[in-house]
Coordinates of C-alpha atoms and ligand atoms in Angstrom, one line a residue:
X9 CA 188.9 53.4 127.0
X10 CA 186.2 53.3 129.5
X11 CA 187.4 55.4 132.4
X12 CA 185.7 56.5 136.0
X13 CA 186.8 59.6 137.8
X14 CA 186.0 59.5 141.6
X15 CA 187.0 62.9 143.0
X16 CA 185.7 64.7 146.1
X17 CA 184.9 67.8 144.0
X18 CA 184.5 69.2 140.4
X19 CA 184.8 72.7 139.0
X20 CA 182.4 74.3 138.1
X21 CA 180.0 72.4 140.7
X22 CA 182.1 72.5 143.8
X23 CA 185.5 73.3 144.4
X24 CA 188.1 74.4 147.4
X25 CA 190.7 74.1 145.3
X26 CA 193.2 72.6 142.5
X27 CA 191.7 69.4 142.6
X28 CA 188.5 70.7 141.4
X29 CA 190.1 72.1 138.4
X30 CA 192.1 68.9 137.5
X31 CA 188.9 66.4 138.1
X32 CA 187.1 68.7 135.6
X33 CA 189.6 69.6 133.0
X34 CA 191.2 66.0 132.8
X35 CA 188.0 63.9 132.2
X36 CA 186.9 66.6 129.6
X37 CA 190.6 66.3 127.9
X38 CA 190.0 62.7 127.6
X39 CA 186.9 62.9 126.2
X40 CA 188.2 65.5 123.6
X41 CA 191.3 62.5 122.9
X42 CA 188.1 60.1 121.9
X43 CA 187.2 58.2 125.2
X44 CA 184.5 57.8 127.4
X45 CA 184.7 59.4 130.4
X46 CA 182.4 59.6 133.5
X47 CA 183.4 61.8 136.8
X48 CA 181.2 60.7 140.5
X49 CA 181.6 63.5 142.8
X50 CA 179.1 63.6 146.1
X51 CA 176.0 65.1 145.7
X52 CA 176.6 68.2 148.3
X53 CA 174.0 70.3 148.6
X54 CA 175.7 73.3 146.6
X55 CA 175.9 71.3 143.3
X56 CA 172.2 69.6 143.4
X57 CA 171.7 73.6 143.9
X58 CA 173.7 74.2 140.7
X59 CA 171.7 71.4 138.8
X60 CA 168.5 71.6 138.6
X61 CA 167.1 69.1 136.3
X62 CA 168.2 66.3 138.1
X63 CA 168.0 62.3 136.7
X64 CA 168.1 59.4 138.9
X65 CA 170.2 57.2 136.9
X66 CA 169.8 54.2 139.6
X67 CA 168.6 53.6 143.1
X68 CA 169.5 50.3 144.9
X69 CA 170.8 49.0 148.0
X70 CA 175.2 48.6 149.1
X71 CA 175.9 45.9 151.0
X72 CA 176.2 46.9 155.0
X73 CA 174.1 50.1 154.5
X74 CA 170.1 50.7 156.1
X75 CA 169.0 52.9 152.8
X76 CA 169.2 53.0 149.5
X77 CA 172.2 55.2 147.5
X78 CA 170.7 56.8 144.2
X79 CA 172.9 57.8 141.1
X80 CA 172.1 61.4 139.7
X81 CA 172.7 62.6 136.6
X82 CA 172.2 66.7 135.9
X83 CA 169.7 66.9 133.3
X84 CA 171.5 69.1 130.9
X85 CA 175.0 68.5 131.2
X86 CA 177.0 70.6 129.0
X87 CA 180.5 68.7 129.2
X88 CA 181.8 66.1 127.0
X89 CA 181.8 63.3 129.5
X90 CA 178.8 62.4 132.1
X91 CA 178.5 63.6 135.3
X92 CA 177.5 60.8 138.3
X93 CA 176.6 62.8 141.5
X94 CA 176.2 60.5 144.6
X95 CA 173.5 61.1 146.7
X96 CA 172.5 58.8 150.4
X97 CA 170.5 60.7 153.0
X98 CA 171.6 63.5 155.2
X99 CA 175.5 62.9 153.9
X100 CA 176.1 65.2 151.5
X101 CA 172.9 67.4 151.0
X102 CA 174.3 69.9 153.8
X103 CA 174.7 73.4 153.4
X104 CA 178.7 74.2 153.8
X105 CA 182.0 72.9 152.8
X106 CA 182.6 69.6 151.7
X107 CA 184.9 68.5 154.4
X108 CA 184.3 71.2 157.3
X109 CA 181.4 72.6 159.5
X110 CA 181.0 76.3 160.1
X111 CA 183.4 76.3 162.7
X112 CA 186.3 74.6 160.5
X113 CA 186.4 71.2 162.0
X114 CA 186.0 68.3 160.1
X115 CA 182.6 67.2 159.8
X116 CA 182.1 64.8 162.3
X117 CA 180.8 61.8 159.8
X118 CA 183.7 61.9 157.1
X119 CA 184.9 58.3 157.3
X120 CA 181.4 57.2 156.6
X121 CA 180.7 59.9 153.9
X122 CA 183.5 59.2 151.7
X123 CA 183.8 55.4 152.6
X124 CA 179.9 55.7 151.3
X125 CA 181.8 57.1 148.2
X126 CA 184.1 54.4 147.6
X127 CA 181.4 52.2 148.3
X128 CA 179.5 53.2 145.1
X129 CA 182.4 53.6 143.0
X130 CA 183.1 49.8 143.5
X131 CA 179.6 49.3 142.9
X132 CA 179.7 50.8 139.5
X133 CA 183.0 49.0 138.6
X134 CA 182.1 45.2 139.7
X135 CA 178.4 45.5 138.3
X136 CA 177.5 46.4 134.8
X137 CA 174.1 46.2 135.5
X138 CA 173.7 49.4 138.1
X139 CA 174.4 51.6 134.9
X140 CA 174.8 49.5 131.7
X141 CA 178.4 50.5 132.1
X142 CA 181.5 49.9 133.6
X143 CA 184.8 51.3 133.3
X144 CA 188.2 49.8 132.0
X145 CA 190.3 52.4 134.1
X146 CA 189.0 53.7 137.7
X147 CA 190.8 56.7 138.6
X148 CA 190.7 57.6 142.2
X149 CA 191.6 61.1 143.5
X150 CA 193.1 62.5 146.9
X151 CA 192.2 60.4 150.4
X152 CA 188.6 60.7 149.9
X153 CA 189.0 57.5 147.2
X154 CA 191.5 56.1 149.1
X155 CA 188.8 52.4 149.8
X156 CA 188.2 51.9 146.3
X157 CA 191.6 50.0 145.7
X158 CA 191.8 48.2 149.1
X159 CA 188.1 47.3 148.4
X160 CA 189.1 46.0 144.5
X161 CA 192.2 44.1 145.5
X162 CA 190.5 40.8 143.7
X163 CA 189.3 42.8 140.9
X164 CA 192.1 42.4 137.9
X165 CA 190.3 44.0 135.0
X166 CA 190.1 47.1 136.2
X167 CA 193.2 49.4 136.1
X168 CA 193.5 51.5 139.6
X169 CA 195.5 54.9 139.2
X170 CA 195.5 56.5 142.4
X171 CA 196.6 60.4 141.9
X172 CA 197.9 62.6 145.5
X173 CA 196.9 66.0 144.8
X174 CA 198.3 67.2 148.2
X175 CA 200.1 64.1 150.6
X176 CA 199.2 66.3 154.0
X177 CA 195.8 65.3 154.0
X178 CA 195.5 61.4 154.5
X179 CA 191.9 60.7 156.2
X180 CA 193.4 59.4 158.9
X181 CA 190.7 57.5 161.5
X182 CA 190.4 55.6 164.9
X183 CA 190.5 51.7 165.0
X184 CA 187.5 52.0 166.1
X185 CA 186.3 54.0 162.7
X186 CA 187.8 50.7 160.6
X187 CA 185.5 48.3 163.0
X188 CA 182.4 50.7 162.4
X189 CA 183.1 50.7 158.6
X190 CA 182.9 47.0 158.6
X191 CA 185.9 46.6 156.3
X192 CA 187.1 43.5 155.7
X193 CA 189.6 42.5 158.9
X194 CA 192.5 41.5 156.5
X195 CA 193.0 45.6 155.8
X196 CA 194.2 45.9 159.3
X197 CA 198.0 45.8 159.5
X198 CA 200.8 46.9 157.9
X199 CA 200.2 46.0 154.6
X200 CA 196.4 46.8 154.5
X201 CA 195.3 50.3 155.6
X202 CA 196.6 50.6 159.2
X203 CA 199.1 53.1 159.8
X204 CA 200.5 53.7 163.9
X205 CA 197.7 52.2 164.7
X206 CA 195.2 54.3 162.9
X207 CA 193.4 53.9 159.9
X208 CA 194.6 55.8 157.0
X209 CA 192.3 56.3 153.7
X210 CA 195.4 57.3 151.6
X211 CA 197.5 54.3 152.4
X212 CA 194.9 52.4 150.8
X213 CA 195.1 54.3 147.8
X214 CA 199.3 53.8 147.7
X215 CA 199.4 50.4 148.7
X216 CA 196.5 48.8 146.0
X217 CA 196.7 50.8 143.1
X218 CA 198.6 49.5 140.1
X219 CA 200.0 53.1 139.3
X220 CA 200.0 55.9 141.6
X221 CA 200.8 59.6 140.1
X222 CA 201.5 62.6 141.7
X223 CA 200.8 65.9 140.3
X224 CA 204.8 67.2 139.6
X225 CA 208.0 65.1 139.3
X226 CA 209.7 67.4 141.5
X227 CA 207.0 66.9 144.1
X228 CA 207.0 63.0 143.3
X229 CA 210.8 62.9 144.8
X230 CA 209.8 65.0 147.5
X231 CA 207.4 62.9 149.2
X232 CA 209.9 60.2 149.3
X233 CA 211.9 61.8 151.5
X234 CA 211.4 62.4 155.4
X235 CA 210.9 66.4 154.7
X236 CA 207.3 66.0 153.0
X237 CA 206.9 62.2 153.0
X238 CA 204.5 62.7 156.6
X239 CA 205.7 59.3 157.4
X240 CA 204.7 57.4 154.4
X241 CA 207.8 58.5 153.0
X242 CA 209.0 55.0 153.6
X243 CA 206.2 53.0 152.0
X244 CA 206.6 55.6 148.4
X245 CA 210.2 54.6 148.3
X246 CA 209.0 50.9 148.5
X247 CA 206.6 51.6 145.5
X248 CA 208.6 53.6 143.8
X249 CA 208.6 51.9 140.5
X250 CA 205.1 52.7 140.5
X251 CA 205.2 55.9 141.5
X252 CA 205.1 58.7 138.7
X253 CA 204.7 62.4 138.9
X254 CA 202.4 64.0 135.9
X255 CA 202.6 67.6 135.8
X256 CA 198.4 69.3 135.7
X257 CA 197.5 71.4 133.0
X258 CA 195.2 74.5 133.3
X259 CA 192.0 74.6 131.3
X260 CA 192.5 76.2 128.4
X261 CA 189.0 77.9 127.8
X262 CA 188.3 79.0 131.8
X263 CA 191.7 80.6 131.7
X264 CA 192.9 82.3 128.3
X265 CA 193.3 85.9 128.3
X266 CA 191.4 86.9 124.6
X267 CA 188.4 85.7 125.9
X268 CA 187.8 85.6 129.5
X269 CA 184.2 86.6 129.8
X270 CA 184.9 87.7 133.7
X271 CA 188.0 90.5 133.1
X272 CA 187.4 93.7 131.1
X273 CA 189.8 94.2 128.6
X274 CA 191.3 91.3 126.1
X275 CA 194.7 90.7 125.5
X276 CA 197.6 88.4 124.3
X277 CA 201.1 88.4 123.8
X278 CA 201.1 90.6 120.5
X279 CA 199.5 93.4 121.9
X280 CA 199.6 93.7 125.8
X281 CA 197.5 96.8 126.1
X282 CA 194.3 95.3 127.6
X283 CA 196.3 93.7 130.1
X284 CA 197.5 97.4 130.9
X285 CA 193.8 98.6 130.9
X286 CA 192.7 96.1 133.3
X287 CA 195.1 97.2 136.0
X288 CA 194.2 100.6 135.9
X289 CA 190.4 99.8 135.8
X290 CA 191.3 97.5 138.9
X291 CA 193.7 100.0 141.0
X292 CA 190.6 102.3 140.7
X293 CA 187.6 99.6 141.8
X294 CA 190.0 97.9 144.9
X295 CA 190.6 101.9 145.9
X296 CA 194.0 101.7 145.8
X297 CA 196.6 104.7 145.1
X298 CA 198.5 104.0 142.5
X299 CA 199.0 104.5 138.6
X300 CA 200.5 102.4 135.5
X301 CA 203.8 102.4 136.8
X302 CA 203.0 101.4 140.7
X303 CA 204.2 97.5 140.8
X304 CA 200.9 95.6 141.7
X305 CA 201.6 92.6 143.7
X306 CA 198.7 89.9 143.7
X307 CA 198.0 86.7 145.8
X308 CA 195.1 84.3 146.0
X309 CA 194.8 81.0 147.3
X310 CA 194.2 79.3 150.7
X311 CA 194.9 81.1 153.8
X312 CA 196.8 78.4 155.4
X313 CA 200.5 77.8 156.5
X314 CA 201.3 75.7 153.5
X315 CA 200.7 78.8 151.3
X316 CA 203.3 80.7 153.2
X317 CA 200.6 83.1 154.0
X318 CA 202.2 84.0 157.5
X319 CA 205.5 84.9 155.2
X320 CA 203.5 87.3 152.8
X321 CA 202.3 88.8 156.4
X322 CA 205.9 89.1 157.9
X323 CA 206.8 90.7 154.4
X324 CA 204.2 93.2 153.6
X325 CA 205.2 96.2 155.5
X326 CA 208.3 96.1 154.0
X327 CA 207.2 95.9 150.4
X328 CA 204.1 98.0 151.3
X329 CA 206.9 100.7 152.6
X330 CA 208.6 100.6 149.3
X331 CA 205.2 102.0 147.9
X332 CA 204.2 98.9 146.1
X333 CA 200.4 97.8 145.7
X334 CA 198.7 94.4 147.1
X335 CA 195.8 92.9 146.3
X336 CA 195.3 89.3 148.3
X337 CA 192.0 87.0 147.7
X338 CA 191.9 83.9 149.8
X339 CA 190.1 82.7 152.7
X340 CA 191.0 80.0 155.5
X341 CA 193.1 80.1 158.9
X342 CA 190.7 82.8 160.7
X343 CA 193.4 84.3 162.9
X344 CA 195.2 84.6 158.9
X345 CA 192.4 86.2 157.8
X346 CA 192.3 88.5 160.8
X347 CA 195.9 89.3 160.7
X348 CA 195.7 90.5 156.8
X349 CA 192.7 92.7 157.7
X350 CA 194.7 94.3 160.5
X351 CA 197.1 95.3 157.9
X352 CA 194.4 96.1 155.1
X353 CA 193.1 98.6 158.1
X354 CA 196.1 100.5 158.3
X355 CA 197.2 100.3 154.7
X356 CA 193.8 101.4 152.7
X357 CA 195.4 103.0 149.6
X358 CA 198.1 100.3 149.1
X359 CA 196.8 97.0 150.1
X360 CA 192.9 95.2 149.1
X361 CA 192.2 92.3 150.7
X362 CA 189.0 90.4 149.9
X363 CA 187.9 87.5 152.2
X364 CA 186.0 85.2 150.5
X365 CA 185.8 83.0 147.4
X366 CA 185.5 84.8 144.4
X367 CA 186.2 83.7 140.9
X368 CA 185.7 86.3 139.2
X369 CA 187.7 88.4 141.4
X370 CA 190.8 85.6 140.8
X371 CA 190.3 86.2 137.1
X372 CA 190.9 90.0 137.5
X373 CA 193.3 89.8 139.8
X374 CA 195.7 87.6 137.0
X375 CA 194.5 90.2 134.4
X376 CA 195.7 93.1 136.4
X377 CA 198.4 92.7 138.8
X378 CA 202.4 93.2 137.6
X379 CA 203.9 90.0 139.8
X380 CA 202.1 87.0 141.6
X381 CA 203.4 85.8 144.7
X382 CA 203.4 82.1 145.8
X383 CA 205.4 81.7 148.7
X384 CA 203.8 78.0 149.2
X385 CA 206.2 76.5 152.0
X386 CA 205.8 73.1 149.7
X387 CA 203.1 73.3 146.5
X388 CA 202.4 69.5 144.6
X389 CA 201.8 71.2 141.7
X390 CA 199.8 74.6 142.4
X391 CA 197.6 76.1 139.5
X392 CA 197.8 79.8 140.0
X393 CA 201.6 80.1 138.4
X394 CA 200.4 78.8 135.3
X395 CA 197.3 80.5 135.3
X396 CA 199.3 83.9 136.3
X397 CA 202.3 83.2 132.9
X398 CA 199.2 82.5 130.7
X399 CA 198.0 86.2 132.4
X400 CA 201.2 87.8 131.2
X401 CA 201.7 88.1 135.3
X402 CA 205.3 87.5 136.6
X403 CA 204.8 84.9 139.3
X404 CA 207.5 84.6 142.3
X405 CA 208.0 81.6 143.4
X406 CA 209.4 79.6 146.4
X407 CA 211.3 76.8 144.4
X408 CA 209.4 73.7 145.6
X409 CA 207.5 71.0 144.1
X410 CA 205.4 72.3 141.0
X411 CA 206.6 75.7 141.3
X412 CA 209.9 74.3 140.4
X413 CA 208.6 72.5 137.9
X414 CA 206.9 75.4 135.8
X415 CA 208.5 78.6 136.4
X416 CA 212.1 78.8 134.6
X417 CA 214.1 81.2 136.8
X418 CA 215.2 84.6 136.1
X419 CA 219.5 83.4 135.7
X420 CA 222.0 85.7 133.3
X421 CA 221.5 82.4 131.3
X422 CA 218.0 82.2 131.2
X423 CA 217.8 86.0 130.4
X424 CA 220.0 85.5 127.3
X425 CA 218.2 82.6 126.0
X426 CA 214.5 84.8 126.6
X427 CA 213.6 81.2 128.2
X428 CA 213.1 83.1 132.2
X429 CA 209.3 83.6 132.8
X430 CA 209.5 84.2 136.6
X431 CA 211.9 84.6 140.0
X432 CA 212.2 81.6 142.2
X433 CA 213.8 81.8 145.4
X434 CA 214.6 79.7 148.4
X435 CA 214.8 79.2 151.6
X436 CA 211.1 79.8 152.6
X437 CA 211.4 83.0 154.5
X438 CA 210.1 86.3 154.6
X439 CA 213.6 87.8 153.7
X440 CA 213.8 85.9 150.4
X441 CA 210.6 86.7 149.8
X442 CA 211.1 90.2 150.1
X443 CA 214.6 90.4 148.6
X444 CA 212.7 87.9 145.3
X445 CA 209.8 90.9 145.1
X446 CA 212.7 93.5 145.4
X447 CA 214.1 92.0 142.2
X448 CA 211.0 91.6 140.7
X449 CA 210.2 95.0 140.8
X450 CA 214.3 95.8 139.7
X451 CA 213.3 93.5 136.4
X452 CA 209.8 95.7 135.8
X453 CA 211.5 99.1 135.8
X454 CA 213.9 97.4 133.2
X455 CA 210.6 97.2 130.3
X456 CA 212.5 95.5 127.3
X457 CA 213.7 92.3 130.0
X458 CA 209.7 92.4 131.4
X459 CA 208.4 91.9 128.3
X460 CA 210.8 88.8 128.0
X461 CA 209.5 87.1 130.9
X462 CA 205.5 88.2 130.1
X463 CA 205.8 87.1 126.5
X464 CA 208.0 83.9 127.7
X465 CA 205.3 82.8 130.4
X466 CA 202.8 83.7 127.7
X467 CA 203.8 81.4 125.2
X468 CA 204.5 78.4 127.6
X469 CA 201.8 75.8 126.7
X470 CA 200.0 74.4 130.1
X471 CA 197.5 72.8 128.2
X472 CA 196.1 69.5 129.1
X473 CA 197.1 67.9 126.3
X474 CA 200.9 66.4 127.7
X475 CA 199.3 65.4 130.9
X476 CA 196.2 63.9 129.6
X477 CA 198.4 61.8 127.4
X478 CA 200.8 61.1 129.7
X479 CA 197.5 59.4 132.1
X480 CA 196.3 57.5 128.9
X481 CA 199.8 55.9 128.2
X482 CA 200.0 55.0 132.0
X483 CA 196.6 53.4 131.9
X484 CA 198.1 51.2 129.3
X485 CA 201.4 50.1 130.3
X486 CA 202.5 47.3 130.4
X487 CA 201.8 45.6 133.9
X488 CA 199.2 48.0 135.5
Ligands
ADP8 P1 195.3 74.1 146.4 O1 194.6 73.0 145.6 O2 196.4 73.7 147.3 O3 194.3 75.0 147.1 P2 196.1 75.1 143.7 O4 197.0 76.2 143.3 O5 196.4 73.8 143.2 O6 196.0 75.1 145.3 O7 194.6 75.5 143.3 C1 193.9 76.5 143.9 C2 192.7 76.9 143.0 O8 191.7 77.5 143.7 C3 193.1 77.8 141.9 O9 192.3 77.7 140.8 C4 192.8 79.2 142.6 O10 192.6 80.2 141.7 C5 191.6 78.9 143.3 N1 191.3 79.7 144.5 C6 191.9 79.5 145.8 N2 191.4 80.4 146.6 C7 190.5 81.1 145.9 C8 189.6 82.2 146.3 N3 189.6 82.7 147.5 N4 188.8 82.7 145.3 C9 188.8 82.2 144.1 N5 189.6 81.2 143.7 C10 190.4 80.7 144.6

């Protein structure tokens, strides 16, 4: 099969989060299976940074716009599918993050930047003469795709798979955005792209798409309902037959323990001695006061609400006055941020936390730490559980969406069966959370039940492999 990515970002050219991983690690799956698979992602700044011998592919003129778009390709591209980057102008070469200025607004042009994307992804899939190719399949990620379908309504060859990686963002935009755009008037209305009298880039994507996938089952029930549905829970009940939740994978190579190039000391599940080298290498370099048998909490991840970062705030002085160690990586909300460094101030030898984005850091941190906390209010899928059971690190969970899907609870039953590899717990507070890391640290002290749930989250398989398949055979159904 011919298939297209269009995603918003890629790891390892630019990322903010999951969706960078699962862009990347799904079209190089696919081309593993045996097809041919291409990826466009804008051409920000930061990745025509990252690549410098850079190919134009194709330059030409899109309908409605003053310049001309051109198609690069990075000259040495070491992945097993091809990499488009889209590049018009002033719209993506700017220094920053993809979707925000410095100050954290949205940049002020986004309808027209990612409309611009959509643009050239329909340009690629009605004319085979702009790159000698064109793709069976066009898989469209997150709101930033969310024209492609609306804008390909007449074209039946193509498959559209339209894939929510987190339903709270939705490019929502004035009318007066829609008349600017020029898109065709028949969008407008209830069963086009208007939503309360906005314009909504994601309701394109869920109304035109033959198949739309979320990225957990639990989390495709969820959105249905009025709880996390953000108003479109309505329309996803209507299209439920089409709607089908596909857990991610993690990458495999980025992320396996015997060979991480970024932590110190190997390990696997046989012989779990590097992992306990790594921690104690770590507890030294983050200054903090504590030896082998000091439970090391760690957290990374966006320092936003959904992360239940307020909730790790509320909880820390508790669990820091039990004499447990943190170590939090994230970066986001500023007065978050701020709030954690407060703590950080008064808490030196127990807690180190490192604002920023750091990679390798995240790497370490699953090497080192004891227990990984994820107190996400709601997660679609999140990446860092699986990432932390592949790590041999316990994660604690709030039971939503993917975490639900992923982490088999500590129960007497699961404990018998060896089949637990982490603690969920629910409601989302800060007393659950605490009262969870409480008996996290109650299962550590107990070594021949740890081992269970390190060796059990160890041996898990979050490859790609399920999911990928699971894409292919949706591609084909019957119908789509
Ligand atoms: P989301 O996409 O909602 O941010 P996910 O759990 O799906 O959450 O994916 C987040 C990804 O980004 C993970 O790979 C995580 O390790 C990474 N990440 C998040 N924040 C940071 C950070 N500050 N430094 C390094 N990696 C980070």
């Amino acid at each position: 099969m011919r298939i297209l990515h269009v995603a918003s970002e890629a790891h390892p050219l630019i990322k903010t989060g999951g969706l960078a991983d699962v862009s990347a690690s799904l079209s190089r799956t696919q081309a593993e299976i045996g097809h041919d698979v291409r990826l466009l992602i804008p051409a920000y700044g930061a990745v025509t940074e990252a690549s410098p011998q850079l190919r134009v592919a194709v330059e030409t003129h899109l309908p409605g716009l003053p310049g001309k778009i051109r198609i690069l390709e990075p000259g040495t591209q070491d992945v097993n599918y091809k990499i488009w980057l889209l590049d018009y102008g002033p719209a993506f070469d700017r220094a920053g993050n993809p979707y925000v200025d410095e100050h954290g607004a949205p940049w002020y042009d986004n309808a027209e930047r990612f409309h611009l994307l959509c643009l050239a992804a329909v340009a690629i899939v009605r004319d085979k003469q702009l790159l000698g190719w064109t793709p069976d399949v066009v898989h469209c990620h997150d709101w930033q795709t969310g024209l492609i379908a609306p804008l390909l309504a007449d074209e039946k060859r193509v498959t559209k798979i339209f894939t929510i990686h987190n339903l709270s963002y939705q490019g929502i935009f004035a009318r007066s955005t829609f008349l600017s755009l020029r898109l065709p008037e028949t969008l407008w209305g209830i069963d086009g792209i208007e939503f309360k009298g906005y314009m909504s880039f994601i309701k394109g994507g869920i109304v035109f798409s033959d198949w739309i996938t979320t990225v957990s089952p639990t989390y495709a029930r969820q959105i249905q309902t009025s709880d996390l549905g953000y108003g479109l829970e309505g329309l996803l009940q209507h299209r439920a037959a089409r709607l089908v939740g596909v857990l991610n994978g993690i990458d495999y190579e980025e992320w396996d323990p015997r060979t991480d190039p970024h932590i110190e000391y190997h390990y696997d599940a046989d012989d779990l001695d590097g992992k306990r080298l790594n921690k104690k290498s770590c507890i030294a370099r983050w200054g903090l006061r504590g030896d082998e048998n000091t439970p090391l909490f760690g957290f990374i991840g966006r320092l936003v609400e959904q992360k239940g970062v307020d909730l790790l705030i509320e909880a820390l002085p508790t669990l820091l006055q039990a004499g447990y160690c943190f170590v939090i990586l994230g970066t986001g909300d500023r007065g978050l941020e701020k709030r954690l460094r407060e703590i950080a101030q008064s808490h030196r030898h127990r807690l180190c936390v490192h604002i920023g984005y750091d990679e390798k850091m995240s790497h370490e941190i699953e090497a080192a730490a004891d227990v990984f906390l994820m107190p996400s209010r709601f997660e679609p899928c999140g990446l860092n559980q699986m990432y932390s059971q592949r790590y041999g690190t316990v994660p604690v969970v709030h039971h939503t969406g993917g975490l639900a899907d992923t982490v088999v609870p500590v129960t007497p039953e699961n404990l018998a069966a060896n089949a637990a590899t982490g603690i969920t717990f629910s409601p989302p507070t800060a007393e659950a959370l605490i009262s969870a890391a409480q008996q996290a640290v109650g299962l550590y002290r107990d070594p021949r039940t740890w081992r269970s749930l390190v060796r059990g989250g160890m041996r898990t398989d979050f490859s790609w492999r399920h999911s990928a398949r699971a894409y292919l055979s949706l591609y084909q159904k019957e119908g789509a």
